[in-house]
mmCIF file of C-alpha atoms in Angstrom:
data_model
loop_
_atom_site.group_PDB
_atom_site.id
_atom_site.type_symbol
_atom_site.label_atom_id
_atom_site.label_comp_id
_atom_site.label_asym_id
_atom_site.label_seq_id
_atom_site.Cartn_x
_atom_site.Cartn_y
_atom_site.Cartn_z
ATOM 1 C CA MET A 1 67.336 28.883 -51.876
ATOM 2 C CA LYS A 2 68.243 30.037 -48.368
ATOM 3 C CA LYS A 3 64.663 31.026 -47.634
ATOM 4 C CA ALA A 4 63.361 27.720 -49.020
ATOM 5 C CA LEU A 5 65.809 25.714 -46.862
ATOM 6 C CA PHE A 6 64.801 27.731 -43.780
ATOM 7 C CA GLN A 7 61.119 27.084 -44.502
ATOM 8 C CA LEU A 8 61.827 23.373 -44.989
ATOM 9 C CA HIS A 9 63.766 23.068 -41.727
ATOM 10 C CA ALA A 10 61.029 24.909 -39.866
ATOM 11 C CA ALA A 11 58.486 22.473 -41.272
ATOM 12 C CA VAL A 12 60.684 19.545 -40.239
ATOM 13 C CA PHE A 13 60.987 20.888 -36.712
ATOM 14 C CA LEU A 14 57.176 21.169 -36.411
ATOM 15 C CA ALA A 15 56.840 17.689 -37.870
ATOM 16 C CA GLY A 16 59.084 16.430 -35.111
ATOM 17 C CA PHE A 17 56.259 16.989 -32.660
ATOM 18 C CA THR A 18 53.772 14.819 -34.517
ATOM 19 C CA GLY A 19 55.145 11.598 -33.162
ATOM 20 C CA ILE A 20 54.985 12.898 -29.598
ATOM 21 C CA LEU A 21 51.388 14.013 -30.063
ATOM 22 C CA GLY A 22 50.531 10.710 -31.716
ATOM 23 C CA LYS A 23 51.823 8.866 -28.675
ATOM 24 C CA LEU A 24 49.948 11.119 -26.286
ATOM 25 C CA ILE A 25 46.629 10.850 -28.119
ATOM 26 C CA GLY A 26 44.985 7.601 -27.092
ATOM 27 C CA LEU A 27 42.899 7.131 -30.189
ATOM 28 C CA ASN A 28 43.469 4.285 -32.637
ATOM 29 C CA GLU A 29 45.735 5.439 -35.485
ATOM 30 C CA GLY A 30 42.943 5.343 -38.046
ATOM 31 C CA LEU A 31 40.632 7.476 -35.950
ATOM 32 C CA LEU A 32 43.467 9.795 -35.009
ATOM 33 C CA VAL A 33 44.167 10.609 -38.661
ATOM 34 C CA TRP A 34 40.451 10.923 -39.418
ATOM 35 C CA TYR A 35 40.037 13.587 -36.719
ATOM 36 C CA ARG A 36 43.294 15.280 -37.687
ATOM 37 C CA MET A 37 42.171 15.636 -41.305
ATOM 38 C CA LEU A 38 38.685 16.777 -40.299
ATOM 39 C CA LEU A 39 40.017 19.586 -38.093
ATOM 40 C CA THR A 40 42.648 20.605 -40.629
ATOM 41 C CA VAL A 41 40.196 20.809 -43.558
ATOM 42 C CA LEU A 42 37.691 22.817 -41.502
ATOM 43 C CA THR A 43 40.377 25.178 -40.206
ATOM 44 C CA LEU A 44 42.023 25.770 -43.538
ATOM 45 C CA GLY A 45 38.665 26.137 -45.304
ATOM 46 C CA VAL A 46 37.518 28.848 -42.874
ATOM 47 C CA ILE A 47 40.875 30.705 -43.137
ATOM 48 C CA LEU A 48 40.791 30.723 -46.931
ATOM 49 C CA PHE A 49 37.132 31.769 -46.984
ATOM 50 C CA LEU A 50 37.750 34.720 -44.633
ATOM 51 C CA ARG A 51 40.759 35.779 -46.703
ATOM 52 C CA LYS A 52 38.728 35.386 -49.902
ATOM 53 C CA GLN A 53 41.360 32.959 -51.197
ATOM 54 C CA LEU A 54 39.082 29.948 -51.525
ATOM 55 C CA GLN A 55 39.476 28.736 -55.116
ATOM 56 C CA ARG A 56 37.269 26.456 -57.148
ATOM 57 C CA ILE A 57 39.145 24.080 -59.396
ATOM 58 C CA ALA A 58 38.117 21.697 -62.203
ATOM 59 C CA PHE A 59 36.746 18.350 -61.154
ATOM 60 C CA LYS A 60 39.530 16.517 -63.053
ATOM 61 C CA ASP A 61 42.166 18.484 -61.142
ATOM 62 C CA ALA A 62 40.359 17.891 -57.878
ATOM 63 C CA LEU A 63 40.525 14.161 -58.450
ATOM 64 C CA LYS A 64 44.264 14.318 -59.110
ATOM 65 C CA ILE A 65 44.916 16.357 -56.001
ATOM 66 C CA GLY A 66 42.574 14.161 -53.957
ATOM 67 C CA GLY A 67 44.602 11.161 -55.099
ATOM 68 C CA VAL A 68 47.702 12.668 -53.537
ATOM 69 C CA GLY A 69 45.624 13.262 -50.394
ATOM 70 C CA LEU A 70 44.866 9.547 -50.347
ATOM 71 C CA ILE A 71 48.630 8.885 -50.230
ATOM 72 C CA VAL A 72 48.982 11.391 -47.384
ATOM 73 C CA ALA A 73 46.163 9.715 -45.472
ATOM 74 C CA LEU A 74 47.720 6.245 -45.795
ATOM 75 C CA HIS A 75 51.130 7.653 -44.898
ATOM 76 C CA TRP A 76 49.729 9.136 -41.680
ATOM 77 C CA VAL A 77 47.806 6.029 -40.701
ATOM 78 C CA THR A 78 50.864 3.808 -41.145
ATOM 79 C CA PHE A 79 53.100 6.328 -39.395
ATOM 80 C CA TYR A 80 50.886 6.450 -36.280
ATOM 81 C CA GLY A 81 50.398 2.699 -36.502
ATOM 82 C CA SER A 82 54.172 2.371 -36.328
ATOM 83 C CA ILE A 83 54.168 4.474 -33.148
ATOM 84 C CA LYS A 84 51.376 2.435 -31.538
ATOM 85 C CA TYR A 85 52.994 -0.955 -32.371
ATOM 86 C CA ALA A 86 56.597 0.056 -31.664
ATOM 87 C CA ASN A 87 57.461 3.481 -30.198
ATOM 88 C CA VAL A 88 58.103 7.030 -31.336
ATOM 89 C CA SER A 89 61.844 6.572 -31.860
ATOM 90 C CA VAL A 90 61.520 3.442 -34.003
ATOM 91 C CA ALA A 91 58.667 4.924 -36.077
ATOM 92 C CA LEU A 92 60.636 8.074 -36.822
ATOM 93 C CA VAL A 93 63.752 6.162 -37.837
ATOM 94 C CA CYS A 94 61.772 3.977 -40.250
ATOM 95 C CA PHE A 95 60.275 7.159 -41.721
ATOM 96 C CA SER A 96 63.777 8.139 -42.828
ATOM 97 C CA GLY A 97 63.705 5.438 -45.500
ATOM 98 C CA SER A 98 61.793 7.910 -47.677
ATOM 99 C CA GLY A 99 65.091 9.173 -49.118
ATOM 100 C CA PHE A 100 65.878 5.749 -50.519
ATOM 101 C CA PHE A 101 62.472 5.280 -52.091
ATOM 102 C CA THR A 102 62.539 8.793 -53.530
ATOM 103 C CA SER A 103 65.836 8.060 -55.295
ATOM 104 C CA PHE A 104 63.953 5.532 -57.419
ATOM 105 C CA PHE A 105 60.387 6.984 -57.589
ATOM 106 C CA GLU A 106 61.428 10.526 -58.598
ATOM 107 C CA PRO A 107 63.433 9.469 -61.741
ATOM 108 C CA LEU A 108 60.649 7.075 -62.797
ATOM 109 C CA ILE A 109 57.895 9.722 -62.449
ATOM 110 C CA PHE A 110 59.914 12.628 -63.885
ATOM 111 C CA LYS A 111 61.446 10.325 -66.555
ATOM 112 C CA ARG A 112 65.090 11.054 -65.820
ATOM 113 C CA SER A 113 68.078 8.839 -65.107
ATOM 114 C CA ILE A 114 68.666 7.502 -61.610
ATOM 115 C CA ASN A 115 71.360 9.414 -59.712
ATOM 116 C CA PRO A 116 73.795 6.919 -58.166
ATOM 117 C CA ARG A 117 74.788 9.367 -55.392
ATOM 118 C CA GLU A 118 71.150 9.729 -54.317
ATOM 119 C CA VAL A 119 70.757 5.964 -54.256
ATOM 120 C CA LEU A 120 73.866 5.592 -52.098
ATOM 121 C CA LEU A 121 72.694 8.265 -49.669
ATOM 122 C CA GLY A 122 69.270 6.626 -49.488
ATOM 123 C CA LEU A 123 70.907 3.254 -48.847
ATOM 124 C CA LEU A 124 72.699 4.740 -45.806
ATOM 125 C CA ALA A 125 69.260 5.460 -44.291
ATOM 126 C CA ILE A 126 68.016 1.986 -45.193
ATOM 127 C CA ALA A 127 71.129 0.445 -43.534
ATOM 128 C CA GLY A 128 70.262 2.402 -40.396
ATOM 129 C CA ILE A 129 66.731 0.957 -40.426
ATOM 130 C CA TYR A 130 68.046 -2.571 -41.028
ATOM 131 C CA ILE A 131 70.313 -2.345 -37.995
ATOM 132 C CA ILE A 132 67.362 -1.382 -35.795
ATOM 133 C CA PHE A 133 65.068 -4.030 -37.333
ATOM 134 C CA ASP A 134 67.693 -6.761 -36.807
ATOM 135 C CA PHE A 135 68.198 -5.992 -33.110
ATOM 136 C CA TYR A 136 64.597 -5.146 -32.153
ATOM 137 C CA PRO A 137 62.413 -8.055 -33.462
ATOM 138 C CA GLN A 138 59.697 -7.165 -30.917
ATOM 139 C CA PHE A 139 58.981 -4.052 -33.009
ATOM 140 C CA LYS A 140 58.474 -6.039 -36.252
ATOM 141 C CA THR A 141 54.863 -4.878 -36.883
ATOM 142 C CA GLY A 142 55.723 -1.288 -36.048
ATOM 143 C CA ILE A 143 58.736 -1.342 -38.365
ATOM 144 C CA ILE A 144 56.649 -2.733 -41.262
ATOM 145 C CA PHE A 145 54.135 0.088 -40.694
ATOM 146 C CA GLY A 146 57.055 2.556 -40.602
ATOM 147 C CA VAL A 147 58.489 1.388 -43.920
ATOM 148 C CA LEU A 148 55.047 1.646 -45.561
ATOM 149 C CA SER A 149 54.862 5.167 -44.144
ATOM 150 C CA ALA A 150 58.211 5.979 -45.734
ATOM 151 C CA ILE A 151 56.930 4.870 -49.144
ATOM 152 C CA GLY A 152 53.963 7.190 -48.868
ATOM 153 C CA SER A 153 56.191 10.033 -47.693
ATOM 154 C CA ALA A 154 58.453 9.523 -50.729
ATOM 155 C CA LEU A 155 55.582 9.759 -53.190
ATOM 156 C CA PHE A 156 53.826 12.767 -51.677
ATOM 157 C CA PRO A 157 56.371 15.559 -52.488
ATOM 158 C CA ILE A 158 57.105 14.105 -55.939
ATOM 159 C CA PHE A 159 53.498 14.550 -57.091
ATOM 160 C CA ASN A 160 53.226 17.891 -55.310
ATOM 161 C CA LYS A 161 56.226 19.221 -57.212
ATOM 162 C CA LYS A 162 54.158 19.000 -60.391
ATOM 163 C CA LEU A 163 50.953 20.338 -58.874
ATOM 164 C CA LEU A 164 52.696 23.395 -57.309
ATOM 165 C CA VAL A 165 53.268 24.771 -60.794
ATOM 166 C CA ARG A 166 49.522 25.350 -61.109
ATOM 167 C CA PHE A 167 48.097 25.694 -57.621
ATOM 168 C CA SER A 168 48.942 27.694 -54.469
ATOM 169 C CA PRO A 169 50.199 25.757 -51.415
ATOM 170 C CA ALA A 170 47.043 26.617 -49.391
ATOM 171 C CA THR A 171 44.666 25.460 -52.148
ATOM 172 C CA LEU A 172 46.699 22.344 -52.697
ATOM 173 C CA THR A 173 46.688 21.482 -48.990
ATOM 174 C CA LEU A 174 42.930 22.023 -48.687
ATOM 175 C CA TYR A 175 41.968 19.800 -51.635
ATOM 176 C CA GLU A 176 44.574 17.153 -50.812
ATOM 177 C CA LEU A 177 43.505 16.734 -47.211
ATOM 178 C CA GLY A 178 39.842 17.030 -48.195
ATOM 179 C CA GLY A 179 40.354 14.120 -50.583
ATOM 180 C CA GLY A 180 42.251 12.181 -47.948
ATOM 181 C CA PHE A 181 39.461 12.778 -45.424
ATOM 182 C CA LEU A 182 36.792 11.515 -47.824
ATOM 183 C CA PHE A 183 38.884 8.415 -48.458
ATOM 184 C CA LEU A 184 39.255 7.803 -44.735
ATOM 185 C CA CYS A 185 35.490 8.011 -44.291
ATOM 186 C CA LEU A 186 35.353 4.799 -46.363
ATOM 187 C CA PHE A 187 38.607 3.250 -45.246
ATOM 188 C CA VAL A 188 38.547 3.653 -41.454
ATOM 189 C CA PRO A 189 35.433 1.486 -40.789
ATOM 190 C CA VAL A 190 37.077 -1.391 -42.652
ATOM 191 C CA TYR A 191 40.440 -0.686 -40.980
ATOM 192 C CA LEU A 192 38.892 -0.848 -37.504
ATOM 193 C CA ILE A 193 37.748 -4.425 -38.179
ATOM 194 C CA ARG A 194 41.393 -5.495 -38.454
ATOM 195 C CA PHE A 195 42.760 -3.039 -35.890
ATOM 196 C CA PRO A 196 39.998 -2.394 -33.301
ATOM 197 C CA ALA A 197 39.876 0.793 -31.234
ATOM 198 C CA ASP A 198 39.511 1.037 -27.437
ATOM 199 C CA TYR A 199 37.258 4.108 -27.824
ATOM 200 C CA TYR A 200 35.933 6.259 -30.667
ATOM 201 C CA LEU A 201 35.377 9.802 -29.321
ATOM 202 C CA PRO A 202 38.409 11.900 -28.254
ATOM 203 C CA THR A 203 38.798 12.757 -24.586
ATOM 204 C CA PRO A 204 39.185 16.482 -23.628
ATOM 205 C CA SER A 205 42.936 16.112 -23.557
ATOM 206 C CA ASP A 206 42.847 14.374 -26.965
ATOM 207 C CA TRP A 207 40.935 17.286 -28.425
ATOM 208 C CA VAL A 208 43.606 19.774 -27.248
ATOM 209 C CA ARG A 209 46.368 17.671 -28.755
ATOM 210 C CA LEU A 210 44.462 17.125 -31.956
ATOM 211 C CA LEU A 211 44.025 20.893 -32.381
ATOM 212 C CA VAL A 212 47.780 21.444 -31.952
ATOM 213 C CA LEU A 213 48.358 18.649 -34.432
ATOM 214 C CA ALA A 214 45.967 20.169 -36.944
ATOM 215 C CA TRP A 215 46.851 23.871 -36.580
ATOM 216 C CA LEU A 216 50.619 23.867 -36.096
ATOM 217 C CA CYS A 217 51.855 20.482 -37.289
ATOM 218 C CA THR A 218 49.590 20.312 -40.334
ATOM 219 C CA VAL A 219 48.291 23.668 -41.634
ATOM 220 C CA LEU A 220 51.447 25.675 -40.839
ATOM 221 C CA CYS A 221 53.835 22.790 -41.542
ATOM 222 C CA PHE A 222 52.259 21.996 -44.939
ATOM 223 C CA ASP A 223 52.363 25.631 -45.990
ATOM 224 C CA LEU A 224 56.073 25.901 -45.160
ATOM 225 C CA GLN A 225 56.899 22.605 -46.855
ATOM 226 C CA LEU A 226 54.988 23.356 -50.072
ATOM 227 C CA ASN A 227 56.516 26.823 -50.368
ATOM 228 C CA ALA A 228 59.982 25.275 -49.988
ATOM 229 C CA LEU A 229 59.246 22.718 -52.705
ATOM 230 C CA LYS A 230 58.993 25.569 -55.239
ATOM 231 C CA LYS A 231 62.779 25.977 -55.020
ATOM 232 C CA ILE A 232 64.196 22.626 -53.981
ATOM 233 C CA SER A 233 63.922 19.041 -55.294
ATOM 234 C CA PRO A 234 61.679 16.366 -53.787
ATOM 235 C CA PHE A 235 64.753 14.234 -52.995
ATOM 236 C CA THR A 236 66.313 17.083 -50.986
ATOM 237 C CA ALA A 237 63.011 17.629 -49.198
ATOM 238 C CA ASN A 238 62.648 13.980 -48.282
ATOM 239 C CA LEU A 239 66.256 13.636 -47.195
ATOM 240 C CA THR A 240 66.011 16.796 -45.089
ATOM 241 C CA TYR A 241 62.899 15.330 -43.520
ATOM 242 C CA ASN A 242 65.203 12.622 -42.213
ATOM 243 C CA LEU A 243 66.082 15.197 -39.523
ATOM 244 C CA GLU A 244 62.536 14.686 -38.241
ATOM 245 C CA PRO A 245 63.618 11.474 -36.456
ATOM 246 C CA VAL A 246 66.465 13.399 -34.803
ATOM 247 C CA TYR A 247 64.104 16.086 -33.416
ATOM 248 C CA GLY A 248 61.396 13.525 -32.606
ATOM 249 C CA ILE A 249 63.750 11.110 -30.929
ATOM 250 C CA ILE A 250 65.163 13.851 -28.680
ATOM 251 C CA LEU A 251 61.618 14.812 -27.734
ATOM 252 C CA ALA A 252 60.728 11.132 -27.125
ATOM 253 C CA PHE A 253 63.690 10.825 -24.786
ATOM 254 C CA LEU A 254 62.508 13.909 -22.905
ATOM 255 C CA PHE A 255 58.801 12.997 -22.743
ATOM 256 C CA PHE A 256 58.845 9.179 -22.519
ATOM 257 C CA ASN A 257 62.430 8.236 -21.470
ATOM 258 C CA GLU A 258 62.674 5.927 -24.487
ATOM 259 C CA ASN A 259 66.448 6.133 -24.320
ATOM 260 C CA LYS A 260 66.366 3.699 -21.353
ATOM 261 C CA SER A 261 65.048 0.890 -23.592
ATOM 262 C CA LEU A 262 67.366 1.506 -26.568
ATOM 263 C CA SER A 263 70.891 0.070 -27.079
ATOM 264 C CA GLY A 264 73.944 1.199 -28.993
ATOM 265 C CA HIS A 265 72.677 -0.487 -32.145
ATOM 266 C CA PHE A 266 69.798 2.026 -32.295
ATOM 267 C CA TYR A 267 72.213 4.943 -32.124
ATOM 268 C CA ALA A 268 74.351 3.383 -34.827
ATOM 269 C CA GLY A 269 71.331 3.284 -37.120
ATOM 270 C CA VAL A 270 70.463 6.902 -36.313
ATOM 271 C CA GLY A 271 74.079 7.882 -36.982
ATOM 272 C CA LEU A 272 73.954 6.465 -40.522
ATOM 273 C CA ILE A 273 70.734 8.396 -41.214
ATOM 274 C CA LEU A 274 72.226 11.636 -39.929
ATOM 275 C CA LEU A 275 75.335 11.059 -42.065
ATOM 276 C CA ALA A 276 73.131 10.778 -45.165
ATOM 277 C CA VAL A 277 71.452 14.092 -44.357
ATOM 278 C CA ILE A 278 74.773 15.874 -43.738
ATOM 279 C CA LEU A 279 76.297 14.605 -46.970
ATOM 280 C CA GLN A 280 73.229 15.714 -49.021
ATOM 281 C CA MET A 281 73.336 19.203 -47.411
ATOM 282 C CA TRP A 282 77.024 19.361 -48.284
ATOM 283 C CA ARG A 283 76.280 18.371 -51.872
ATOM 284 C CA LEU A 284 73.670 21.158 -52.121
ATOM 285 C CA TRP A 285 76.007 23.762 -50.647
ATOM 286 C CA TYR A 286 78.916 22.692 -52.904
ATOM 287 C CA ASN A 287 76.834 22.665 -56.084
ATOM 288 C CA SER A 288 75.264 26.065 -55.238
ATOM 289 C CA SER A 289 78.721 27.529 -54.598
ATOM 290 C CA ARG A 290 79.952 26.279 -58.005
ATOM 291 C CA ILE A 291 76.980 27.840 -59.757
ATOM 292 C CA LEU A 292 77.550 31.218 -58.008
ATOM 293 C CA ARG A 293 81.243 31.229 -58.914
ATOM 294 C CA ARG A 294 80.270 30.801 -62.561
#
């Protein structure tokens, strides 16, 4: 459990940089995710081929895994859309709503009863988002994108929890992002009609940032997260990922001085989200201690 939590927090820390890179990359959010997935699939495919770990799986299984990749693709597009139409700090706070959605989706998918404590902790995060939404109406479009991103983020680890029983993290990541990339090849041209791009080919600086995004914040981050999911629940994973806004917001303050445009209401919202994470970590520690004493 300790190793799994360390891997999860390392993944969250790396994920904290994705918002910063998304802001720095000038591409439209749809194109940004298309290039990110392309580079990630190519990189991971070459690595697995050289290591002789490239696995062929049944077409039926590939469709299921690719379906999860579609969710990941939509999650990323809406996440970066939230950054483009609001800012990094607001997008990351909205992302924290995933804990609330997980508290409902996980019991429905795994056919178990809803845990009232998980719902209450998730509601703390939603209350934080509501405070920000109420006091920053100029970010309305970005906040809507952010909530949609949180829904996608809630579903992703739930489905992966089942798939990890049969497939390695690397294989799962390759087929998921490969499926997501194929979906984006069809989706992005339509998306660009509604949300036009200023340009279509990355600049040299965009390429550097896209490579960092693909290699560190995707390949390495996914591997750490999926390994952690073998030992911990999807709800714990999603709630822990609520620390991503904390890391990302600190970085946004350092890189973009976003703290100058945010009031005390924003920090009140972030405080509620952080409280939900701390309480869940305490619940895990307390329950683990009781099991060990037995």
